């Protein structure tokens, strides 16, 4: 099983109150991994990333998607080295590509990330 698939399994168990739709879209490159609907009736997307280092790998299509859609898009990153989970807003994609995990996240830890996403649209 790929690391991102394992990470999705963790997210699925932890984000039980959200409706998570896994997008396996081969026809539209760059589409985020998850379409999410929270209890405030608010849709947003999440790109899942797992990294062994501070650098986070993105395809040019993923970068373009977040540049075209800077609002209501998020990148959730799990570091295998530290086991940290960090949430970034899609609008920060270029800085995230350049700085990796040294960029300040909008929140850190699964619980903080879940709370932040549950407040969207409130």
N, CA, C and O atoms as a GROMACS GRO file, in nm:
protein
  488
    1UNK      N    1   0.085  -0.119   0.000
    1UNK     CA    2   0.000   0.000   0.000
    1UNK      C    3   0.089   0.125   0.000
    1UNK      O    4   0.186   0.133   0.076
    2UNK      N    5   0.056   0.220  -0.084
    2UNK     CA    6   0.132   0.345  -0.094
    2UNK      C    7   0.116   0.426   0.035
    2UNK      O    8   0.014   0.418   0.102
    3UNK      N    9   0.218   0.506   0.069
    3UNK     CA   10   0.210   0.588   0.191
    3UNK      C   11   0.088   0.682   0.192
    3UNK      O   12   0.027   0.701   0.298
    4UNK      N   13   0.052   0.739   0.077
    4UNK     CA   14  -0.065   0.829   0.074
    4UNK      C   15  -0.194   0.752   0.096
    4UNK      O   16  -0.289   0.806   0.153
    5UNK      N   17  -0.200   0.627   0.053
    5UNK     CA   18  -0.319   0.544   0.077
    5UNK      C   19  -0.332   0.512   0.226
    5UNK      O   20  -0.442   0.514   0.281
    6UNK      N   21  -0.219   0.484   0.291
    6UNK     CA   22  -0.220   0.461   0.436
    6UNK      C   23  -0.264   0.588   0.509
    6UNK      O   24  -0.342   0.582   0.604
    7UNK      N   25  -0.212   0.701   0.465
    7UNK     CA   26  -0.246   0.830   0.525
    7UNK      C   27  -0.396   0.854   0.509
    7UNK      O   28  -0.461   0.901   0.603
    8UNK      N   29  -0.451   0.824   0.393
    8UNK     CA   30  -0.595   0.841   0.372
    8UNK      C   31  -0.673   0.755   0.472
    8UNK      O   32  -0.775   0.800   0.524
    9UNK      N   33  -0.626   0.634   0.498
    9UNK     CA   34  -0.692   0.547   0.597
    9UNK      C   35  -0.696   0.613   0.734
    9UNK      O   36  -0.798   0.604   0.804
   10UNK      N   37  -0.588   0.678   0.774
   10UNK     CA   38  -0.583   0.750   0.902
   10UNK      C   39  -0.684   0.865   0.903
   10UNK      O   40  -0.758   0.884   0.998
   11UNK      N   41  -0.683   0.940   0.793
   11UNK     CA   42  -0.772   1.057   0.782
   11UNK      C   43  -0.918   1.011   0.788
   11UNK      O   44  -1.000   1.072   0.857
   12UNK      N   45  -0.948   0.906   0.717
   12UNK     CA   46  -1.085   0.853   0.712
   12UNK      C   47  -1.135   0.816   0.852
   12UNK      O   48  -1.250   0.842   0.886
   13UNK      N   49  -1.050   0.755   0.932
   13UNK     CA   50  -1.088   0.717   1.068
   13UNK      C   51  -1.101   0.838   1.159
   13UNK      O   52  -1.188   0.842   1.246
   14UNK      N   53  -1.015   0.939   1.139
   14UNK     CA   54  -1.011   1.054   1.228
   14UNK      C   55  -1.113   1.162   1.192
   14UNK      O   56  -1.162   1.232   1.281
   15UNK      N   57  -1.145   1.175   1.066
   15UNK     CA   58  -1.238   1.279   1.019
   15UNK      C   59  -1.376   1.219   0.996
   15UNK      O   60  -1.436   1.243   0.890
   16UNK      N   61  -1.428   1.144   1.089
   16UNK     CA   62  -1.554   1.069   1.073
   16UNK      C   63  -1.675   1.158   1.048
   16UNK      O   64  -1.770   1.116   0.981
   17UNK      N   65  -1.675   1.280   1.098
   17UNK     CA   66  -1.792   1.367   1.083
   17UNK      C   67  -1.796   1.438   0.948
   17UNK      O   68  -1.893   1.507   0.917
   18UNK      N   69  -1.692   1.420   0.867
   18UNK     CA   70  -1.688   1.479   0.733
   18UNK      C   71  -1.730   1.374   0.631
   18UNK      O   72  -1.710   1.254   0.651
   19UNK      N   73  -1.787   1.422   0.523
   19UNK     CA   74  -1.810   1.334   0.408
   19UNK      C   75  -1.686   1.345   0.320
   19UNK      O   76  -1.659   1.451   0.262
   20UNK      N   77  -1.610   1.235   0.311
   20UNK     CA   78  -1.486   1.234   0.233
   20UNK      C   79  -1.509   1.156   0.104
   20UNK      O   80  -1.554   1.041   0.107
   21UNK      N   81  -1.479   1.218  -0.007
   21UNK     CA   82  -1.491   1.152  -0.137
   21UNK      C   83  -1.351   1.145  -0.197
   21UNK      O   84  -1.290   1.248  -0.229
   22UNK      N   85  -1.301   1.024  -0.211
   22UNK     CA   86  -1.166   1.003  -0.267
   22UNK      C   87  -1.175   1.018  -0.418
   22UNK      O   88  -1.250   0.945  -0.484
   23UNK      N   89  -1.099   1.110  -0.473
   23UNK     CA   90  -1.101   1.135  -0.617
   23UNK      C   91  -0.985   1.062  -0.683
   23UNK      O   92  -0.868   1.094  -0.659
   24UNK      N   93  -1.016   0.966  -0.765
   24UNK     CA   94  -0.915   0.891  -0.841
   24UNK      C   95  -0.931   0.935  -0.986
   24UNK      O   96  -0.981   0.858  -1.069
   25UNK      N   97  -0.889   1.056  -1.016
   25UNK     CA   98  -0.917   1.115  -1.146
   25UNK      C   99  -0.794   1.111  -1.236
   25UNK      O  100  -0.701   1.191  -1.220
   26UNK      N  101  -0.793   1.019  -1.330
   26UNK     CA  102  -0.681   1.008  -1.422
   26UNK      C  103  -0.699   1.097  -1.545
   26UNK      O  104  -0.603   1.121  -1.619
   27UNK      N  105  -0.821   1.146  -1.567
   27UNK     CA  106  -0.846   1.227  -1.686
   27UNK      C  107  -0.816   1.376  -1.665
   27UNK      O  108  -0.798   1.449  -1.763
   28UNK      N  109  -0.810   1.420  -1.541
   28UNK     CA  110  -0.782   1.561  -1.513
   28UNK      C  111  -0.665   1.568  -1.414
   28UNK      O  112  -0.686   1.569  -1.292
   29UNK      N  113  -0.545   1.573  -1.468
   29UNK     CA  114  -0.424   1.573  -1.385
   29UNK      C  115  -0.423   1.693  -1.291
   29UNK      O  116  -0.462   1.804  -1.328
   30UNK      N  117  -0.377   1.670  -1.168
   30UNK     CA  118  -0.365   1.778  -1.070
   30UNK      C  119  -0.483   1.789  -0.976
   30UNK      O  120  -0.477   1.864  -0.879
   31UNK      N  121  -0.591   1.716  -1.004
   31UNK     CA  122  -0.708   1.721  -0.916
   31UNK      C  123  -0.670   1.669  -0.778
   31UNK      O  124  -0.606   1.564  -0.768
   32UNK      N  125  -0.707   1.740  -0.670
   32UNK     CA  126  -0.672   1.695  -0.535
   32UNK      C  127  -0.730   1.556  -0.503
   32UNK      O  128  -0.820   1.507  -0.570
   33UNK      N  129  -0.675   1.497  -0.398
   33UNK     CA  130  -0.712   1.361  -0.360
   33UNK      C  131  -0.851   1.349  -0.300
   33UNK      O  132  -0.919   1.247  -0.319
   34UNK      N  133  -0.895   1.452  -0.229
   34UNK     CA  134  -1.023   1.443  -0.157
   34UNK      C  135  -1.114   1.562  -0.185
   34UNK      O  136  -1.070   1.677  -0.189
   35UNK      N  137  -1.240   1.532  -0.204
   35UNK     CA  138  -1.346   1.632  -0.202
   35UNK      C  139  -1.416   1.611  -0.069
   35UNK      O  140  -1.460   1.500  -0.039
   36UNK      N  141  -1.426   1.717   0.010
   36UNK     CA  142  -1.476   1.705   0.147
   36UNK      C  143  -1.596   1.797   0.167
   36UNK      O  144  -1.600   1.909   0.116
   37UNK      N  145  -1.693   1.746   0.245
   37UNK     CA  146  -1.812   1.822   0.280
   37UNK      C  147  -1.822   1.818   0.433
   37UNK      O  148  -1.831   1.710   0.491
   38UNK      N  149  -1.821   1.936   0.498
   38UNK     CA  150  -1.826   1.937   0.644
   38UNK      C  151  -1.968   1.960   0.696
   38UNK      O  152  -2.062   1.973   0.617
   39UNK      N  153  -1.983   1.964   0.828
   39UNK     CA  154  -2.116   1.980   0.889
   39UNK      C  155  -2.178   2.116   0.867
   39UNK      O  156  -2.297   2.134   0.893
   40UNK      N  157  -2.101   2.213   0.819
   40UNK     CA  158  -2.153   2.346   0.788
   40UNK      C  159  -2.199   2.355   0.642
   40UNK      O  160  -2.224   2.463   0.590
   41UNK      N  161  -2.208   2.238   0.578
   41UNK     CA  162  -2.250   2.230   0.437
   41UNK      C  163  -2.152   2.303   0.345
   41UNK      O  164  -2.192   2.372   0.252
   42UNK      N  165  -2.027   2.286   0.373
   42UNK     CA  166  -1.921   2.356   0.300
   42UNK      C  167  -1.830   2.254   0.231
   42UNK      O  168  -1.778   2.162   0.294
   43UNK      N  169  -1.810   2.272   0.100
   43UNK     CA  170  -1.720   2.187   0.023
   43UNK      C  171  -1.580   2.247   0.018
   43UNK      O  172  -1.563   2.368   0.013
   44UNK      N  173  -1.480   2.160   0.018
   44UNK     CA  174  -1.341   2.200  -0.002
   44UNK      C  175  -1.263   2.078  -0.048
   44UNK      O  176  -1.312   1.965  -0.039
   45UNK      N  177  -1.141   2.101  -0.096
   45UNK     CA  178  -1.057   1.990  -0.141
   45UNK      C  179  -0.932   1.979  -0.053
   45UNK      O  180  -0.888   2.077   0.008
   46UNK      N  181  -0.878   1.857  -0.048
   46UNK     CA  182  -0.754   1.833   0.025
   46UNK      C  183  -0.662   1.749  -0.063
   46UNK      O  184  -0.702   1.644  -0.115
   47UNK      N  185  -0.541   1.796  -0.080
   47UNK     CA  186  -0.435   1.719  -0.143
   47UNK      C  187  -0.356   1.652  -0.031
   47UNK      O  188  -0.309   1.721   0.059
   48UNK      N  189  -0.342   1.521  -0.035
   48UNK     CA  190  -0.266   1.448   0.066
   48UNK      C  191  -0.122   1.429   0.020
   48UNK      O  192  -0.098   1.392  -0.094
   49UNK      N  193  -0.029   1.456   0.109
   49UNK     CA  194   0.113   1.437   0.078
   49UNK      C  195   0.181   1.368   0.195
   49UNK      O  196   0.152   1.397   0.311
   50UNK      N  197   0.271   1.278   0.163
   50UNK     CA  198   0.355   1.212   0.263
   50UNK      C  199   0.498   1.234   0.218
   50UNK      O  200   0.532   1.215   0.102
   51UNK      N  201   0.583   1.274   0.313
   51UNK     CA  202   0.722   1.304   0.278
   51UNK      C  203   0.818   1.244   0.380
   51UNK      O  204   0.787   1.234   0.499
   52UNK      N  205   0.934   1.206   0.331
   52UNK     CA  206   1.040   1.155   0.418
   52UNK      C  207   1.135   1.266   0.461
   52UNK      O  208   1.213   1.250   0.555
   53UNK      N  209   1.128   1.379   0.393
   53UNK     CA  210   1.218   1.491   0.422
   53UNK      C  211   1.135   1.618   0.438
   53UNK      O  212   1.012   1.612   0.444
   54UNK      N  213   1.202   1.731   0.445
   54UNK     CA  214   1.130   1.860   0.456
   54UNK      C  215   1.074   1.905   0.322
   54UNK      O  216   0.987   1.993   0.317
   55UNK      N  217   1.123   1.846   0.214
   55UNK     CA  218   1.077   1.882   0.081
   55UNK      C  219   0.947   1.805   0.050
   55UNK      O  220   0.933   1.688   0.085
   56UNK      N  221   0.855   1.874  -0.017
   56UNK     CA  222   0.727   1.813  -0.056
   56UNK      C  223   0.721   1.813  -0.208
   56UNK      O  224   0.740   1.916  -0.271
   57UNK      N  225   0.695   1.698  -0.266
   57UNK     CA  226   0.693   1.685  -0.412
   57UNK      C  227   0.551   1.710  -0.465
   57UNK      O  228   0.453   1.652  -0.418
   58UNK      N  229   0.544   1.798  -0.565
   58UNK     CA  230   0.418   1.828  -0.634
   58UNK      C  231   0.442   1.817  -0.784
   58UNK      O  232   0.550   1.849  -0.834
   59UNK      N  233   0.340   1.770  -0.855
   59UNK     CA  234   0.348   1.772  -1.001
   59UNK      C  235   0.318   1.914  -1.048
   59UNK      O  236   0.256   1.991  -0.974
   60UNK      N  237   0.360   1.950  -1.168
   60UNK     CA  238   0.324   2.082  -1.221
   60UNK      C  239   0.171   2.101  -1.228
   60UNK      O  240   0.122   2.212  -1.211
   61UNK      N  241   0.098   1.993  -1.252
   61UNK     CA  242  -0.049   2.001  -1.258
   61UNK      C  243  -0.108   2.032  -1.121
   61UNK      O  244  -0.205   2.107  -1.111
   62UNK      N  245  -0.052   1.974  -1.016
   62UNK     CA  246  -0.100   2.001  -0.880
   62UNK      C  247  -0.074   2.147  -0.842
   62UNK      O  248  -0.158   2.212  -0.782
   63UNK      N  249   0.042   2.196  -0.877
   63UNK     CA  250   0.075   2.337  -0.850
   63UNK      C  251  -0.022   2.428  -0.925
   63UNK      O  252  -0.075   2.524  -0.868
   64UNK      N  253  -0.044   2.398  -1.052
   64UNK     CA  254  -0.135   2.480  -1.134
   64UNK      C  255  -0.277   2.478  -1.077
   64UNK      O  256  -0.344   2.581  -1.075
   65UNK      N  257  -0.322   2.362  -1.030
   65UNK     CA  258  -0.458   2.352  -0.973
   65UNK      C  259  -0.472   2.449  -0.856
   65UNK      O  260  -0.569   2.525  -0.850
   66UNK      N  261  -0.377   2.446  -0.764
   66UNK     CA  262  -0.388   2.532  -0.646
   66UNK      C  263  -0.369   2.679  -0.678
   66UNK      O  264  -0.424   2.765  -0.609
   67UNK      N  265  -0.292   2.709  -0.781
   67UNK     CA  266  -0.279   2.850  -0.822
   67UNK      C  267  -0.410   2.900  -0.885
   67UNK      O  268  -0.447   3.016  -0.865
   68UNK      N  269  -0.478   2.814  -0.959
   68UNK     CA  270  -0.606   2.852  -1.020
   68UNK      C  271  -0.720   2.853  -0.919
   68UNK      O  272  -0.818   2.924  -0.937
   69UNK      N  273  -0.707   2.773  -0.813
   69UNK     CA  274  -0.813   2.760  -0.712
   69UNK      C  275  -0.754   2.785  -0.573
   69UNK      O  276  -0.736   2.691  -0.496
   70UNK      N  277  -0.724   2.911  -0.540
   70UNK     CA  278  -0.656   2.940  -0.413
   70UNK      C  279  -0.746   2.934  -0.290
   70UNK      O  280  -0.696   2.928  -0.178
   71UNK      N  281  -0.875   2.935  -0.308
   71UNK     CA  282  -0.968   2.934  -0.195
   71UNK      C  283  -1.031   2.796  -0.178
   71UNK      O  284  -1.057   2.726  -0.276
   72UNK      N  285  -1.055   2.758  -0.053
   72UNK     CA  286  -1.120   2.631  -0.020
   72UNK      C  287  -1.043   2.510  -0.070
   72UNK      O  288  -1.102   2.405  -0.097
   73UNK      N  289  -0.912   2.524  -0.083
   73UNK     CA  290  -0.824   2.412  -0.118
   73UNK      C  291  -0.716   2.404  -0.012
   73UNK      O  292  -0.665   2.505   0.036
   74UNK      N  293  -0.680   2.280   0.024
   74UNK     CA  294  -0.584   2.259   0.131
   74UNK      C  295  -0.488   2.147   0.094
   74UNK      O  296  -0.518   2.062   0.010
   75UNK      N  297  -0.373   2.149   0.158
   75UNK     CA  298  -0.272   2.045   0.142
   75UNK      C  299  -0.241   1.993   0.282
   75UNK      O  300  -0.197   2.069   0.368
   76UNK      N  301  -0.265   1.865   0.303
   76UNK     CA  302  -0.240   1.802   0.431
   76UNK      C  303  -0.117   1.713   0.416
   76UNK      O  304  -0.116   1.619   0.336
   77UNK      N  305  -0.013   1.744   0.493
   77UNK     CA  306   0.117   1.678   0.477
   77UNK      C  307   0.153   1.600   0.602
   77UNK      O  308   0.145   1.651   0.714
   78UNK      N  309   0.194   1.475   0.581
   78UNK     CA  310   0.244   1.392   0.691
   78UNK      C  311   0.394   1.371   0.670
   78UNK      O  312   0.438   1.328   0.563
   79UNK      N  313   0.470   1.402   0.773
   79UNK     CA  314   0.614   1.379   0.770
   79UNK      C  315   0.641   1.242   0.831
   79UNK      O  316   0.605   1.217   0.947
   80UNK      N  317   0.703   1.154   0.756
   80UNK     CA  318   0.737   1.022   0.809
   80UNK      C  319   0.849   1.032   0.912
   80UNK      O  320   0.856   0.950   1.004
   81UNK      N  321   0.937   1.131   0.898
   81UNK     CA  322   1.049   1.148   0.990
   81UNK      C  323   1.002   1.189   1.130
   81UNK      O  324   1.046   1.132   1.230
   82UNK      N  325   0.912   1.286   1.136
   82UNK     CA  326   0.868   1.338   1.266
   82UNK      C  327   0.729   1.291   1.306
   82UNK      O  328   0.688   1.310   1.421
   83UNK      N  329   0.657   1.231   1.213
   83UNK     CA  330   0.517   1.188   1.235
   83UNK      C  331   0.420   1.305   1.249
   83UNK      O  332   0.304   1.286   1.283
   84UNK      N  333   0.468   1.427   1.224
   84UNK     CA  334   0.383   1.545   1.229
   84UNK      C  335   0.287   1.547   1.111
   84UNK      O  336   0.318   1.496   1.003
   85UNK      N  337   0.170   1.606   1.133
   85UNK     CA  338   0.074   1.631   1.026
   85UNK      C  339   0.050   1.782   1.025
   85UNK      O  340   0.018   1.841   1.129
   86UNK      N  341   0.064   1.843   0.908
   86UNK     CA  342   0.047   1.988   0.896
   86UNK      C  343  -0.051   2.019   0.783
   86UNK      O  344  -0.056   1.950   0.682
   87UNK      N  345  -0.128   2.126   0.804
   87UNK     CA  346  -0.226   2.170   0.705
   87UNK      C  347  -0.182   2.306   0.648
   87UNK      O  348  -0.148   2.398   0.722
   88UNK      N  349  -0.185   2.315   0.515
   88UNK     CA  350  -0.151   2.438   0.444
   88UNK      C  351  -0.267   2.477   0.354
   88UNK      O  352  -0.340   2.390   0.305
   89UNK      N  353  -0.284   2.605   0.332
   89UNK     CA  354  -0.387   2.652   0.239
   89UNK      C  355  -0.333   2.644   0.097
   89UNK      O  356  -0.214   2.666   0.073
   90UNK      N  357  -0.423   2.613   0.002
   90UNK     CA  358  -0.383   2.602  -0.138
   90UNK      C  359  -0.319   2.728  -0.192
   90UNK      O  360  -0.232   2.720  -0.279
   91UNK      N  361  -0.359   2.843  -0.141
   91UNK     CA  362  -0.303   2.971  -0.188
   91UNK      C  363  -0.153   2.982  -0.162
   91UNK      O  364  -0.085   3.065  -0.222
   92UNK      N  365  -0.101   2.898  -0.071
   92UNK     CA  366   0.040   2.902  -0.035
   92UNK      C  367   0.125   2.800  -0.111
   92UNK      O  368   0.238   2.773  -0.071
   93UNK      N  369   0.073   2.744  -0.219
   93UNK     CA  370   0.140   2.636  -0.291
   93UNK      C  371   0.281   2.672  -0.336
   93UNK      O  372   0.373   2.592  -0.320
   94UNK      N  373   0.301   2.790  -0.393
   94UNK     CA  374   0.433   2.825  -0.444
   94UNK      C  375   0.536   2.836  -0.331
   94UNK      O  376   0.650   2.790  -0.346
   95UNK      N  377   0.496   2.895  -0.221
   95UNK     CA  378   0.586   2.905  -0.107
   95UNK      C  379   0.611   2.768  -0.045
   95UNK      O  380   0.721   2.740   0.003
   96UNK      N  381   0.510   2.682  -0.046
   96UNK     CA  382   0.526   2.546   0.007
   96UNK      C  383   0.623   2.465  -0.079
   96UNK      O  384   0.703   2.388  -0.026
   97UNK      N  385   0.616   2.482  -0.210
   97UNK     CA  386   0.710   2.416  -0.300
   97UNK      C  387   0.852   2.464  -0.270
   97UNK      O  388   0.945   2.383  -0.266
   98UNK      N  389   0.869   2.593  -0.250
   98UNK     CA  390   1.001   2.650  -0.228
   98UNK      C  391   1.059   2.618  -0.090
   98UNK      O  392   1.178   2.590  -0.077
   99UNK      N  393   0.975   2.623   0.012
   99UNK     CA  394   1.026   2.610   0.150
   99UNK      C  395   0.997   2.477   0.216
   99UNK      O  396   1.059   2.444   0.317
  100UNK      N  397   0.904   2.400   0.161
  100UNK     CA  398   0.871   2.271   0.220
  100UNK      C  399   0.816   2.286   0.361
  100UNK      O  400   0.747   2.383   0.392
  101UNK      N  401   0.846   2.188   0.446
  101UNK     CA  402   0.792   2.186   0.581
  101UNK      C  403   0.844   2.297   0.671
  101UNK      O  404   0.796   2.312   0.784
  102UNK      N  405   0.942   2.375   0.624
  102UNK     CA  406   0.988   2.489   0.705
  102UNK      C  407   0.886   2.604   0.699
  102UNK      O  408   0.892   2.696   0.782
  103UNK      N  409   0.794   2.600   0.604
  103UNK     CA  410   0.688   2.701   0.596
  103UNK      C  411   0.591   2.679   0.712
  103UNK      O  412   0.555   2.566   0.743
  104UNK      N  413   0.551   2.789   0.777
  104UNK     CA  414   0.454   2.778   0.886
  104UNK      C  415   0.320   2.729   0.832
  104UNK      O  416   0.268   2.783   0.734
  105UNK      N  417   0.267   2.628   0.896
  105UNK     CA  418   0.137   2.572   0.857
  105UNK      C  419   0.025   2.651   0.922
  105UNK      O  420   0.047   2.719   1.022
  106UNK      N  421  -0.095   2.643   0.865
  106UNK     CA  422  -0.208   2.710   0.930
  106UNK      C  423  -0.251   2.633   1.055
  106UNK      O  424  -0.315   2.689   1.144
  107UNK      N  425  -0.215   2.505   1.063
  107UNK     CA  426  -0.231   2.429   1.186
  107UNK      C  427  -0.148   2.301   1.179
  107UNK      O  428  -0.108   2.256   1.072
  108UNK      N  429  -0.123   2.245   1.296
  108UNK     CA  430  -0.037   2.128   1.306
  108UNK      C  431  -0.100   2.026   1.400
  108UNK      O  432  -0.152   2.063   1.506
  109UNK      N  433  -0.096   1.899   1.362
  109UNK     CA  434  -0.158   1.793   1.441
  109UNK      C  435  -0.295   1.759   1.386
  109UNK      O  436  -0.368   1.848   1.342
  110UNK      N  437  -0.331   1.632   1.387
  110UNK     CA  438  -0.459   1.590   1.328
  110UNK      C  439  -0.579   1.657   1.394
  110UNK      O  440  -0.672   1.698   1.324
  111UNK      N  441  -0.578   1.669   1.526
  111UNK     CA  442  -0.692   1.729   1.594
  111UNK      C  443  -0.708   1.876   1.556
  111UNK      O  444  -0.819   1.920   1.526
  112UNK      N  445  -0.600   1.952   1.555
  112UNK     CA  446  -0.605   2.093   1.518
  112UNK      C  447  -0.651   2.108   1.373
  112UNK      O  448  -0.729   2.198   1.342
  113UNK      N  449  -0.603   2.021   1.285
  113UNK     CA  450  -0.642   2.026   1.144
  113UNK      C  451  -0.792   1.995   1.128
  113UNK      O  452  -0.862   2.062   1.052
  114UNK      N  453  -0.838   1.893   1.200
  114UNK     CA  454  -0.980   1.857   1.194
  114UNK      C  455  -1.067   1.974   1.242
  114UNK      O  456  -1.169   2.005   1.181
  115UNK      N  457  -1.027   2.037   1.351
  115UNK     CA  458  -1.103   2.151   1.404
  115UNK      C  459  -1.105   2.267   1.304
  115UNK      O  460  -1.210   2.328   1.281
  116UNK      N  461  -0.991   2.298   1.246
  116UNK     CA  462  -0.982   2.408   1.148
  116UNK      C  463  -1.075   2.383   1.030
  116UNK      O  464  -1.146   2.473   0.986
  117UNK      N  465  -1.074   2.260   0.979
  117UNK     CA  466  -1.158   2.228   0.863
  117UNK      C  467  -1.306   2.220   0.899
  117UNK      O  468  -1.392   2.246   0.815
  118UNK      N  469  -1.336   2.185   1.022
  118UNK     CA  470  -1.477   2.177   1.065
  118UNK      C  471  -1.538   2.316   1.080
  118UNK      O  472  -1.660   2.331   1.076
  119UNK      N  473  -1.453   2.419   1.097
  119UNK     CA  474  -1.502   2.556   1.113
  119UNK      C  475  -1.527   2.628   0.981
  119UNK      O  476  -1.586   2.736   0.979
  120UNK      N  477  -1.483   2.568   0.870
  120UNK     CA  478  -1.503   2.632   0.740
  120UNK      C  479  -1.652   2.648   0.710
  120UNK      O  480  -1.731   2.557   0.732
  121UNK      N  481  -1.688   2.764   0.661
  121UNK     CA  482  -1.826   2.791   0.624
  121UNK      C  483  -1.917   2.827   0.740
  121UNK      O  484  -2.037   2.846   0.721
  122UNK      N  485  -1.860   2.836   0.862
  122UNK     CA  486  -1.943   2.868   0.979
  122UNK      C  487  -1.970   3.018   0.986
  122UNK      O  488  -2.038   3.064   1.078
   0.00000   0.00000   0.00000
